[in-house]
Short mmCIF file of N, CA, C and O in Angstrom, two decimals:
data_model
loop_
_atom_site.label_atom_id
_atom_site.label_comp_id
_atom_site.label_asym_id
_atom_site.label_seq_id
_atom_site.Cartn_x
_atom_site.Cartn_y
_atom_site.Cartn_z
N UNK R 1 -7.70 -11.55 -8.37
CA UNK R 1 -6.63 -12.47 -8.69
C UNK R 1 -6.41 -13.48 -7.57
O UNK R 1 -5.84 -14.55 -7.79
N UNK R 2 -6.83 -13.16 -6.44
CA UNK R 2 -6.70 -14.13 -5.09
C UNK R 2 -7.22 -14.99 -5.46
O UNK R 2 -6.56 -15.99 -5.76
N UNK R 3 -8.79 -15.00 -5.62
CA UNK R 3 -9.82 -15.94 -6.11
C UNK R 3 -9.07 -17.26 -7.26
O UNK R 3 -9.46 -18.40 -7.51
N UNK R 4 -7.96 -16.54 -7.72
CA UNK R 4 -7.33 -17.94 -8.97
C UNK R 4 -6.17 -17.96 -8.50
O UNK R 4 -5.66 -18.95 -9.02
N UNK R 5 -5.27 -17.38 -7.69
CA UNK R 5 -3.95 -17.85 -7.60
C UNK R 5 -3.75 -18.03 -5.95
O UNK R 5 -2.73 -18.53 -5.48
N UNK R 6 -4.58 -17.68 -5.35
CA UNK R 6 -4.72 -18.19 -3.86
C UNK R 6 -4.22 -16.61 -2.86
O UNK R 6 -4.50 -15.57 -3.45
N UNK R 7 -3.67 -16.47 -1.72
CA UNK R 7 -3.60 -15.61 -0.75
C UNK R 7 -2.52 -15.11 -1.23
O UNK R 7 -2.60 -13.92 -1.54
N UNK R 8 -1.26 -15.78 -1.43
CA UNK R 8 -0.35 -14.96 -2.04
C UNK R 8 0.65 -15.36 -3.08
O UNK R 8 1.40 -16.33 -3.01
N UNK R 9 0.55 -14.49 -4.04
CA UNK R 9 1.36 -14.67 -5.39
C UNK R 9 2.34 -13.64 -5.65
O UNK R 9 2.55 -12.78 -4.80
N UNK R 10 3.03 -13.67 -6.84
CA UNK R 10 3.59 -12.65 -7.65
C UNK R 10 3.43 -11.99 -8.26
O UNK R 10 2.78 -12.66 -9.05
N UNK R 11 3.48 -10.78 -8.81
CA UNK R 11 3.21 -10.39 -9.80
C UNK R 11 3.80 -8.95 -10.28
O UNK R 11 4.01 -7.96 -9.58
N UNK R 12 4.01 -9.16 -11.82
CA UNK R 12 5.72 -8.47 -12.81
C UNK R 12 4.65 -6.69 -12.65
O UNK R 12 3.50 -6.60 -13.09
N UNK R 13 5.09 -5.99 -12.24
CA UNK R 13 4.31 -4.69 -12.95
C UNK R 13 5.54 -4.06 -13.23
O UNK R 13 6.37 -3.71 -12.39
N UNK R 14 5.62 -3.92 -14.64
CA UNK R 14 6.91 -3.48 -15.17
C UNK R 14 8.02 -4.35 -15.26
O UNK R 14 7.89 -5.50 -15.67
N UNK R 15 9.22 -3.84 -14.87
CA UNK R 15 10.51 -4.24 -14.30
C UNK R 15 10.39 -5.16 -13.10
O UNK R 15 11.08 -6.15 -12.83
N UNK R 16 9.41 -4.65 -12.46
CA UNK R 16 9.62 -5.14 -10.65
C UNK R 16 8.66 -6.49 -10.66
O UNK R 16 7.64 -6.80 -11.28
N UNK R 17 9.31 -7.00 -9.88
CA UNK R 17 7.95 -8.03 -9.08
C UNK R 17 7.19 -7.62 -7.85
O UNK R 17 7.86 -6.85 -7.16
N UNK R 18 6.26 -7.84 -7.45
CA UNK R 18 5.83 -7.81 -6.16
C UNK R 18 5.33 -8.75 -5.95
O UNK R 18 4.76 -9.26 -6.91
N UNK R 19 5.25 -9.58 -4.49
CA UNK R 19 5.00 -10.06 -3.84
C UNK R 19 3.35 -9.50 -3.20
O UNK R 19 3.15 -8.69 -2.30
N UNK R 20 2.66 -10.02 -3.77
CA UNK R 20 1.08 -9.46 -3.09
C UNK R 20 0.29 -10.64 -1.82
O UNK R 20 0.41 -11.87 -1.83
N UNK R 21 -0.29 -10.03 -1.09
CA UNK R 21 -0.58 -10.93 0.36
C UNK R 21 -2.26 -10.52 0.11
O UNK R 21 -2.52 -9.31 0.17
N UNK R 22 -3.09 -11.22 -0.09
CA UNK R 22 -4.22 -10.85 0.07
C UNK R 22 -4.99 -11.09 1.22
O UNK R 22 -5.91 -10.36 1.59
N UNK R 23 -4.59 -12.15 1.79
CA UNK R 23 -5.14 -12.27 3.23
C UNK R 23 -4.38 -11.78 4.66
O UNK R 23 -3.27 -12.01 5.14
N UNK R 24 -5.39 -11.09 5.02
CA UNK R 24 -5.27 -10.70 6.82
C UNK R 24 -3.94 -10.94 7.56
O UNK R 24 -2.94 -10.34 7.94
N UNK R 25 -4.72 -12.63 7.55
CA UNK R 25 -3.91 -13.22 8.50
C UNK R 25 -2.48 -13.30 7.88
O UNK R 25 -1.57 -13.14 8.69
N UNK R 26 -2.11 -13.53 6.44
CA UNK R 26 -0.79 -13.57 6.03
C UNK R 26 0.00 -12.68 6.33
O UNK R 26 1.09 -12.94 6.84
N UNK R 27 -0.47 -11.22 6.01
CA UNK R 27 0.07 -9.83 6.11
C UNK R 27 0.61 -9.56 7.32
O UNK R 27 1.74 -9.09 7.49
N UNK R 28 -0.52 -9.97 8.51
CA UNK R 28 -0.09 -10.07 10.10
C UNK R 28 1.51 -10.88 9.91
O UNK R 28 2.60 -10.31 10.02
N UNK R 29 1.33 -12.05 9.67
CA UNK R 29 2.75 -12.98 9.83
C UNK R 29 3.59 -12.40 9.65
O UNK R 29 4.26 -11.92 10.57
N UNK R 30 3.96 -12.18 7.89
CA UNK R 30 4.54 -11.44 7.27
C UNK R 30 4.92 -10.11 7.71
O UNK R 30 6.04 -9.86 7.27
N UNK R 31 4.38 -9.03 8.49
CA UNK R 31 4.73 -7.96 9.12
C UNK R 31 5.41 -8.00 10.78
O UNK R 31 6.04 -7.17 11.44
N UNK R 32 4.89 -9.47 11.06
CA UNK R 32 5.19 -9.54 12.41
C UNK R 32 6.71 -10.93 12.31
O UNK R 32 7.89 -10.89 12.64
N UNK R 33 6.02 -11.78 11.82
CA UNK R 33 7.06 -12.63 12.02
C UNK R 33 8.66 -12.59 10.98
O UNK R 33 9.80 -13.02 11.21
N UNK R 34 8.06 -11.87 9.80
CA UNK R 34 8.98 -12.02 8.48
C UNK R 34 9.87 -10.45 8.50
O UNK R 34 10.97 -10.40 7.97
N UNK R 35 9.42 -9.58 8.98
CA UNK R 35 9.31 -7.89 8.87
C UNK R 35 10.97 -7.49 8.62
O UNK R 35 11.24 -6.41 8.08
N UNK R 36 12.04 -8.40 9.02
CA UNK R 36 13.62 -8.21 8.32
C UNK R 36 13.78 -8.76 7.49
O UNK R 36 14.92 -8.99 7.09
N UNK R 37 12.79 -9.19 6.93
CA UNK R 37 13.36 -9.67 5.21
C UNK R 37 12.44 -9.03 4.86
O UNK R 37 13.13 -8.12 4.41
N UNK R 38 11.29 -8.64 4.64
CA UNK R 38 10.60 -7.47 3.91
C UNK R 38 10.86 -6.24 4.09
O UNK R 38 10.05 -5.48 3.57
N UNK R 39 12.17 -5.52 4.96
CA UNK R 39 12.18 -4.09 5.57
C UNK R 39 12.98 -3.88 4.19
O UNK R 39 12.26 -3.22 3.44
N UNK R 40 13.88 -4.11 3.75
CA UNK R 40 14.88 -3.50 2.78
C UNK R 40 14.11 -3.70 0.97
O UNK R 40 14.06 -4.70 0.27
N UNK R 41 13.72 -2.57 0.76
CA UNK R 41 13.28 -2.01 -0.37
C UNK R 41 14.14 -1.43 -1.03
O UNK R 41 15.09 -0.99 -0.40
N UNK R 42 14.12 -1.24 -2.59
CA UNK R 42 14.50 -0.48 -3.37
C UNK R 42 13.89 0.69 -4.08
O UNK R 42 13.75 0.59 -5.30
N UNK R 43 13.51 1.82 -3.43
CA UNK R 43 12.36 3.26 -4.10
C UNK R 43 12.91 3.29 -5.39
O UNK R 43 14.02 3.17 -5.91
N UNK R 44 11.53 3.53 -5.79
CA UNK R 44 12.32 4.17 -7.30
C UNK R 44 11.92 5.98 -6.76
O UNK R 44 11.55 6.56 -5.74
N UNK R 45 12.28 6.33 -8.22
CA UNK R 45 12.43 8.04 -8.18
C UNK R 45 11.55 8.70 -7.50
O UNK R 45 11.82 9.71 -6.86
N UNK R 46 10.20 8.10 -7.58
CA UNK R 46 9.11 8.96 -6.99
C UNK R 46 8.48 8.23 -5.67
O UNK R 46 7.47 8.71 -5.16
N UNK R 47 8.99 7.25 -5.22
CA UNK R 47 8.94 7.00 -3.85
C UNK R 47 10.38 7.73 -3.06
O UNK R 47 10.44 7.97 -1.85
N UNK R 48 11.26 7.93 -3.87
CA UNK R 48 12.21 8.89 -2.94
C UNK R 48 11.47 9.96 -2.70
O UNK R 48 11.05 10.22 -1.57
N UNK R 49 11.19 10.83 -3.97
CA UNK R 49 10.57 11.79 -3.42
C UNK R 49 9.43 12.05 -2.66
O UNK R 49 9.38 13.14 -2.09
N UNK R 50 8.63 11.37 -2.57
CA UNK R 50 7.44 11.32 -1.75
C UNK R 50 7.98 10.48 -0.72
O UNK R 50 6.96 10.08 -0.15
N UNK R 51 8.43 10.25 -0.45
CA UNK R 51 9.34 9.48 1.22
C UNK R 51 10.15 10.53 1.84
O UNK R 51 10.86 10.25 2.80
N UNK R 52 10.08 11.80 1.33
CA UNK R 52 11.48 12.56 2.11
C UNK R 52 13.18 11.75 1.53
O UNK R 52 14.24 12.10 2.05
N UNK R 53 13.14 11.03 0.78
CA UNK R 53 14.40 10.39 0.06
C UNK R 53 14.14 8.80 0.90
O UNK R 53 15.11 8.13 1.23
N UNK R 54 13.47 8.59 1.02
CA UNK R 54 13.42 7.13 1.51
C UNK R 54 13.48 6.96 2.84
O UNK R 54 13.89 5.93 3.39
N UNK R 55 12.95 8.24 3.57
CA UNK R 55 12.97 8.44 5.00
C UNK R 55 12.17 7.83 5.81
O UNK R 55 12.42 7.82 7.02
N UNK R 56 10.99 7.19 5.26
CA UNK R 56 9.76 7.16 6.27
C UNK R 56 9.97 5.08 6.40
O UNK R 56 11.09 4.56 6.46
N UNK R 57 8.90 4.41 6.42
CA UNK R 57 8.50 3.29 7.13
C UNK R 57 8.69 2.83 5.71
O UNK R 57 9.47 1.89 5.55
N UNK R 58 8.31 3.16 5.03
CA UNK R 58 8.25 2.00 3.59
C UNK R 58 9.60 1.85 2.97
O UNK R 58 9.75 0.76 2.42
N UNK R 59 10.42 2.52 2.93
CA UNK R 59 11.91 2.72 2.61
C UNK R 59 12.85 2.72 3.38
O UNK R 59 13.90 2.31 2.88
N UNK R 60 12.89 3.04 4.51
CA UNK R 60 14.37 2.77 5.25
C UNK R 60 14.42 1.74 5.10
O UNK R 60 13.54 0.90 4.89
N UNK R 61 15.75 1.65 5.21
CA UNK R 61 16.87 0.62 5.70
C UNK R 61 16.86 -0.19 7.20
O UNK R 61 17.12 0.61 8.10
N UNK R 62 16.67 -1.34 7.62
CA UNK R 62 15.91 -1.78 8.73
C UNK R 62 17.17 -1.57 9.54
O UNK R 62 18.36 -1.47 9.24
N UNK R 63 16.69 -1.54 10.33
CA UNK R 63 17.76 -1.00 12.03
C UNK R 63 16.91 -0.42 12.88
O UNK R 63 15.74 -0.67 12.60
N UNK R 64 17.06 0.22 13.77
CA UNK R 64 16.66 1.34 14.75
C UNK R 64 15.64 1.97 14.53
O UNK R 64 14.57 1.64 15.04
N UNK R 65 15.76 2.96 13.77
CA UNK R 65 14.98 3.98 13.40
C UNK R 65 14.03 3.13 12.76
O UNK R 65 12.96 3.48 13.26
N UNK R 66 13.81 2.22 11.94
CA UNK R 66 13.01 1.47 11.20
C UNK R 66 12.08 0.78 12.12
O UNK R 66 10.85 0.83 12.06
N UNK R 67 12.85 0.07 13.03
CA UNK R 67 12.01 -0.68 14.40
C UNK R 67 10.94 0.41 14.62
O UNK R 67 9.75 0.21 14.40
N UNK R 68 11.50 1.77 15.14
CA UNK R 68 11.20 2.96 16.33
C UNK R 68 9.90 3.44 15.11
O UNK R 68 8.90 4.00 15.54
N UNK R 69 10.04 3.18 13.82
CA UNK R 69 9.11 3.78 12.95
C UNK R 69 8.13 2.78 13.24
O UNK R 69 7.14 3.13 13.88
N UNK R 70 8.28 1.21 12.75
CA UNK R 70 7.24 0.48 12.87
C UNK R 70 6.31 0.55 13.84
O UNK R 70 5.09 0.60 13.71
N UNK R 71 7.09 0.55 15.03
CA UNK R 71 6.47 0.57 16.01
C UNK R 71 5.63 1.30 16.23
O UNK R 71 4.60 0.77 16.65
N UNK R 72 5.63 2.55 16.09
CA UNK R 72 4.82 3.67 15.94
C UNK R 72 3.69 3.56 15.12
O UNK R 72 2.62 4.10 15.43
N UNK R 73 3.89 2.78 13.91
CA UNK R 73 3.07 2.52 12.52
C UNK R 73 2.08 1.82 13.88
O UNK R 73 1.13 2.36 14.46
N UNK R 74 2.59 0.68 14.07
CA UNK R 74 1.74 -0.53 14.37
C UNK R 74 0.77 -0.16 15.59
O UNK R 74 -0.24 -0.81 15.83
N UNK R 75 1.14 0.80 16.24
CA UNK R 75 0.36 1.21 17.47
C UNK R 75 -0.27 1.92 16.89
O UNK R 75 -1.36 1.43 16.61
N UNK R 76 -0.07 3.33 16.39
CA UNK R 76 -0.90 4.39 16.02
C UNK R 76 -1.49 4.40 15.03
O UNK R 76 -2.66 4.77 15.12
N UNK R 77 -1.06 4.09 13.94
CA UNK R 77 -1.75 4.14 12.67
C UNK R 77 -2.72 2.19 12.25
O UNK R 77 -3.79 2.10 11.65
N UNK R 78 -2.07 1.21 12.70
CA UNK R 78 -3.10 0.17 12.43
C UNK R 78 -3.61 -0.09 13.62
O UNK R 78 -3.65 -1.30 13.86
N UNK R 79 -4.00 0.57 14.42
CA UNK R 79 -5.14 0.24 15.82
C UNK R 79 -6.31 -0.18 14.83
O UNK R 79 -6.39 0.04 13.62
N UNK R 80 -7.26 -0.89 15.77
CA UNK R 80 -8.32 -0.90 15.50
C UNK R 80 -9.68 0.00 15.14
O UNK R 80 -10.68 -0.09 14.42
N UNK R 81 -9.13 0.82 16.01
CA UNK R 81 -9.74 2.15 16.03
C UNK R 81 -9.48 2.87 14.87
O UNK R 81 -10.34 3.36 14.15
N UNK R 82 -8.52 2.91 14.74
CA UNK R 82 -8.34 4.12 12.92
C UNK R 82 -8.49 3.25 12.02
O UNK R 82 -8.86 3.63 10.91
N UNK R 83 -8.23 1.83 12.25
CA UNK R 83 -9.02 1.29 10.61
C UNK R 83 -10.47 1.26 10.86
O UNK R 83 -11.20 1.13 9.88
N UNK R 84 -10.88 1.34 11.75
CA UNK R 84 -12.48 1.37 11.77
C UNK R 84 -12.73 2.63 11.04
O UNK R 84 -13.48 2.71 10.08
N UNK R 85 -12.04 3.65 11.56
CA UNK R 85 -12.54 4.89 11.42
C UNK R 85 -12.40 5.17 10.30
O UNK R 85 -13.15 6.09 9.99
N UNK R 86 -11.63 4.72 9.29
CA UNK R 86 -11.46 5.16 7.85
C UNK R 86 -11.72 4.09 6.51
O UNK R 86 -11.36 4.04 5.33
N UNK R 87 -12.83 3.04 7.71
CA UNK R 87 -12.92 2.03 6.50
C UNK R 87 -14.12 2.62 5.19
O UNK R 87 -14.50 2.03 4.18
N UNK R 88 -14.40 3.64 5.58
CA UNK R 88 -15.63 4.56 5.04
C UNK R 88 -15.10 4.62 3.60
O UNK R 88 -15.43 4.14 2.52
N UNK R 89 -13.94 5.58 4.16
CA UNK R 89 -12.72 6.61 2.91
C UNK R 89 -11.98 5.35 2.22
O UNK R 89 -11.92 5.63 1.02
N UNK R 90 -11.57 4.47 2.36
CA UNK R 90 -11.05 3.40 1.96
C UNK R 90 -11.82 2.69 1.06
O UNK R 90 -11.49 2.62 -0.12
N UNK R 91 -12.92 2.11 1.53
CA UNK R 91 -14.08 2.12 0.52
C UNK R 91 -15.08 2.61 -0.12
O UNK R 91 -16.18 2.18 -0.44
N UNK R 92 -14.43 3.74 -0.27
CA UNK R 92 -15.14 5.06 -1.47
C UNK R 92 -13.74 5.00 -2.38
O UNK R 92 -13.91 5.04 -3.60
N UNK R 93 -12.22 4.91 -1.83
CA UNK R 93 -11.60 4.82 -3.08
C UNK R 93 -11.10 3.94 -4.29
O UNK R 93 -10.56 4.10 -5.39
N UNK R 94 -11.63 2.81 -3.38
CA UNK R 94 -11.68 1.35 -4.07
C UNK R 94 -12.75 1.02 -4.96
O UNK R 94 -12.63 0.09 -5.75
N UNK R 95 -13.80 1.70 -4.89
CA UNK R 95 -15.11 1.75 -5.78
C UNK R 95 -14.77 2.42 -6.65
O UNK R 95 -14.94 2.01 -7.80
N UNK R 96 -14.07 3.88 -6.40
CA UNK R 96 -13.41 4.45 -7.73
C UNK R 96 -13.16 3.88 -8.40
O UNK R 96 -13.75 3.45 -9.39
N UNK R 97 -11.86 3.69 -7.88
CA UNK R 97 -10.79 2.53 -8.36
C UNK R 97 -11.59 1.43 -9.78
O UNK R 97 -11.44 1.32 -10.99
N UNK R 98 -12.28 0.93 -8.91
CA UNK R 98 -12.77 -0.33 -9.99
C UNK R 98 -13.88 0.52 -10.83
O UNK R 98 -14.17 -0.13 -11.84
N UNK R 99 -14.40 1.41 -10.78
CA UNK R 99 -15.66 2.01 -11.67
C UNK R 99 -14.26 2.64 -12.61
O UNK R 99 -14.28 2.14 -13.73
N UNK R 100 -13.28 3.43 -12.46
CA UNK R 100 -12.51 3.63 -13.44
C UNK R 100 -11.88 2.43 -14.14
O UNK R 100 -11.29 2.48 -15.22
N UNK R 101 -12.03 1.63 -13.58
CA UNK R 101 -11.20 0.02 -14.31
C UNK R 101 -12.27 -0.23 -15.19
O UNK R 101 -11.94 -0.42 -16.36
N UNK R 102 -13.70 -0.30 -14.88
CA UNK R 102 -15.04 -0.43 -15.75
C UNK R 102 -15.17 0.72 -16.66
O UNK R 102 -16.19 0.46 -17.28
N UNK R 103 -14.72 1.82 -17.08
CA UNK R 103 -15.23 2.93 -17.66
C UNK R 103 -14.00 2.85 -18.79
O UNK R 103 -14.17 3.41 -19.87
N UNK R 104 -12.73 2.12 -18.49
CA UNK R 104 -11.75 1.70 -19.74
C UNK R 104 -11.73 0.75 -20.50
O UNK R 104 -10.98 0.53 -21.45
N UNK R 105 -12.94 -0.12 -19.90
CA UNK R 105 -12.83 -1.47 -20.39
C UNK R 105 -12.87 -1.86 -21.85
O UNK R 105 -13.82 -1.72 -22.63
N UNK R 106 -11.61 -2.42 -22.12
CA UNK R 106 -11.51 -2.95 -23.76
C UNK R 106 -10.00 -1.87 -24.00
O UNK R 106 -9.22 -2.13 -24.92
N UNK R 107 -9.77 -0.72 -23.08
CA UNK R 107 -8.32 -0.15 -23.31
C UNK R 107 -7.63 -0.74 -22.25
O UNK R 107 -8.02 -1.35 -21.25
N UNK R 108 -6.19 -0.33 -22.80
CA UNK R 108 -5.14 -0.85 -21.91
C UNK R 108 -5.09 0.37 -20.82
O UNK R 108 -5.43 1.54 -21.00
N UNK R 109 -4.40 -0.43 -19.28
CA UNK R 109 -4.35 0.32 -18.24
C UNK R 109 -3.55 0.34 -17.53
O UNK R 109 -3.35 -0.77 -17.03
N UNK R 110 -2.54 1.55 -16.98
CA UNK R 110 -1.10 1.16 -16.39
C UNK R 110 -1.72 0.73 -14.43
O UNK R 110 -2.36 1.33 -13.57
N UNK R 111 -1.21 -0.32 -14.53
CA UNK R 111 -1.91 -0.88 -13.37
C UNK R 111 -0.92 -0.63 -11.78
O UNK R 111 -1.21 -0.81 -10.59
N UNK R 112 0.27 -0.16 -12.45
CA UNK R 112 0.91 0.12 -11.25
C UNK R 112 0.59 1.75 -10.76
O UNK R 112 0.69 2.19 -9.62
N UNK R 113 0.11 2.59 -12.16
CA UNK R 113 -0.26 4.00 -11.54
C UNK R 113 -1.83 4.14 -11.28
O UNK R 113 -2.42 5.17 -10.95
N UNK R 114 -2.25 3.15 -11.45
CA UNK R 114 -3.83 3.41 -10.80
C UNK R 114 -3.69 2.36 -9.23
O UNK R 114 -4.62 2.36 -8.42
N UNK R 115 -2.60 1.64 -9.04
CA UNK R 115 -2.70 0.64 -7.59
C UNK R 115 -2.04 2.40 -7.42
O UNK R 115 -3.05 3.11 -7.39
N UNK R 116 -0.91 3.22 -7.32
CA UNK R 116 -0.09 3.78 -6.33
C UNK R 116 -1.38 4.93 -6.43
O UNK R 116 -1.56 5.43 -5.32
N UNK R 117 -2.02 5.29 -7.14
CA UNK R 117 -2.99 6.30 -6.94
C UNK R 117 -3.89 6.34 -6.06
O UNK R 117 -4.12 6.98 -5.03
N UNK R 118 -4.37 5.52 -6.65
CA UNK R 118 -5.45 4.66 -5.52
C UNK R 118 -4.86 5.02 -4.20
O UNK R 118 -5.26 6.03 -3.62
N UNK R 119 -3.76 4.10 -3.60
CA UNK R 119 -3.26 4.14 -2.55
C UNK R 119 -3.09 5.34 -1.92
O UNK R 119 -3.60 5.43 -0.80
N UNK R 120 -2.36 6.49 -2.47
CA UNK R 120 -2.03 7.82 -2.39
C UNK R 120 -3.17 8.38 -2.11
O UNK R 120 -3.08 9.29 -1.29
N UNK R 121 -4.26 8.14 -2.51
CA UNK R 121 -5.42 8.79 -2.72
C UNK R 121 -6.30 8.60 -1.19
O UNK R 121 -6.86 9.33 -0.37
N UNK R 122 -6.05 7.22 -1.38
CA UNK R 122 -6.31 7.01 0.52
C UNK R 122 -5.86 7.35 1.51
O UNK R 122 -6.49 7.32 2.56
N UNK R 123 -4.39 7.84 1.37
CA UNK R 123 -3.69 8.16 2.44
C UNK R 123 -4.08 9.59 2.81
O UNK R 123 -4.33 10.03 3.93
N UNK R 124 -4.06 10.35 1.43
CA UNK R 124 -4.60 11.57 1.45
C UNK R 124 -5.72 12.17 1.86
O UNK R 124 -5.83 13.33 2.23
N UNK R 125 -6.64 11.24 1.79
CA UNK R 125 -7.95 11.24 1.98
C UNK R 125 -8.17 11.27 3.85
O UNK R 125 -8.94 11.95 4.53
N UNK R 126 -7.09 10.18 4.28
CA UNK R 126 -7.29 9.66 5.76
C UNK R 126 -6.43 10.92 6.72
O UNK R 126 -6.71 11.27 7.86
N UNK R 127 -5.28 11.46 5.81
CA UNK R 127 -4.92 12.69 6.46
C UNK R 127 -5.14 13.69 6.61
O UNK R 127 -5.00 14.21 7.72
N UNK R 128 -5.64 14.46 5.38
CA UNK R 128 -6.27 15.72 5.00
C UNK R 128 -7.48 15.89 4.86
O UNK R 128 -7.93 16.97 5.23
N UNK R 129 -8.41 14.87 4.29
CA UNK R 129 -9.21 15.14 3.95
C UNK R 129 -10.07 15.27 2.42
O UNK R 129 -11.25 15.51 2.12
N UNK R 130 -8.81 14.98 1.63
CA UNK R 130 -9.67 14.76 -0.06
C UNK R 130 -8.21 14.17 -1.02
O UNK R 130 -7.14 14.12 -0.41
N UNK R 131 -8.23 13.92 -1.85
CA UNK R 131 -7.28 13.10 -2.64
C UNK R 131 -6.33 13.80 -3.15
O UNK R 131 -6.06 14.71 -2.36
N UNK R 132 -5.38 13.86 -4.50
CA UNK R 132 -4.20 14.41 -5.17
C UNK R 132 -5.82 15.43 -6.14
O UNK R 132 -7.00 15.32 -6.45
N UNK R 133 -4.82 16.22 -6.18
CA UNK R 133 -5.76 16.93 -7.30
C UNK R 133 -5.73 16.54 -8.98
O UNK R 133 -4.59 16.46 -9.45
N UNK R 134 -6.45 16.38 -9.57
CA UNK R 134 -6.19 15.87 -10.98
C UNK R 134 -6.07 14.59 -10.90
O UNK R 134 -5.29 14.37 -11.83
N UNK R 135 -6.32 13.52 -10.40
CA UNK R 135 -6.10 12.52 -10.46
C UNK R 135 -7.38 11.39 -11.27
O UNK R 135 -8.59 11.48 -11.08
N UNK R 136 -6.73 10.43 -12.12
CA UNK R 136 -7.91 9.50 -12.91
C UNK R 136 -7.65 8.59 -12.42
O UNK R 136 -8.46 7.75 -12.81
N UNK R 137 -6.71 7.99 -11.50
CA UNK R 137 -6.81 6.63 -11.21
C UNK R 137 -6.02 5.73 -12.48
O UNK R 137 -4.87 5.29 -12.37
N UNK R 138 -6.71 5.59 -13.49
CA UNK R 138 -5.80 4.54 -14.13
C UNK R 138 -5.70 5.42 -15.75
O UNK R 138 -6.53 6.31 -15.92
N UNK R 139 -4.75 5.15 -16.79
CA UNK R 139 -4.75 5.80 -17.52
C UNK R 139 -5.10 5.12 -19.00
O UNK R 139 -5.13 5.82 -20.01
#
């Protein structure tokens, strides 16, 4: 979708909009220069629960603890070094990803539970070691 609507657009999945950044360098800005107007989110039900109730970096409420989280994010978890190290696992779940987008083709596909799967699936992958169990990616 970058390719036709440029680096960054909108887009409705469901109820919600999101705001999508496809380029690098935007995301940098945007996390560095913009990061109090993107800190305050609204979880729905199952990002509470998988947040500890909206505890972690993607859901708080920006202040303190939110800074003291980022900060942490931005040193430890996006070094250079651990995205190197997991660009492997990242792109083994994105190939999924799209070979299940190819294996529905001509059915409809809930696109917000195969993006949070996907995602989940990476995180899981980069912490533990293998994905959600039962999981198809898109439905």
């Amino acid at each position: 979708m970058a390719k036709i609507y440029g680096p960054i657009y909108k887009l409705s999945l469901g109820q919600r909009q999101c705001v999508i950044i496809s380029s690098p360098h935007l995301a940098k800005e945007v996390v560095r220069d913009y990061d109090v107007t993107f800190a305050n989110r609204n979880p729905n039900i199952a990002a509470l629960a998988f947040s500890f109730g909206g505890k972690d970096i993607a859901f708080s409420p920006y202040g303190p603890e939110w800074r003291m989280l980022r900060r942490i994010f931005v040193q430890e978890m996006q070094s250079k070094a651990n995205l190197d190290a997991f660009y492997g696992l990242r792109k083994k779940e994105i190939k999924k990803s799209v070979k299940d987008v190819y294996a529905k083709k001509g059915n409809p596909i809930d696109v917000g539970e195969m993006a949070f799967s996907t995602v989940i699936n990476m995180i899981t992958s980069m912490f533990w070691g293998g994905t959600i169990q039962g999981d198809s990616n898109c439905k």
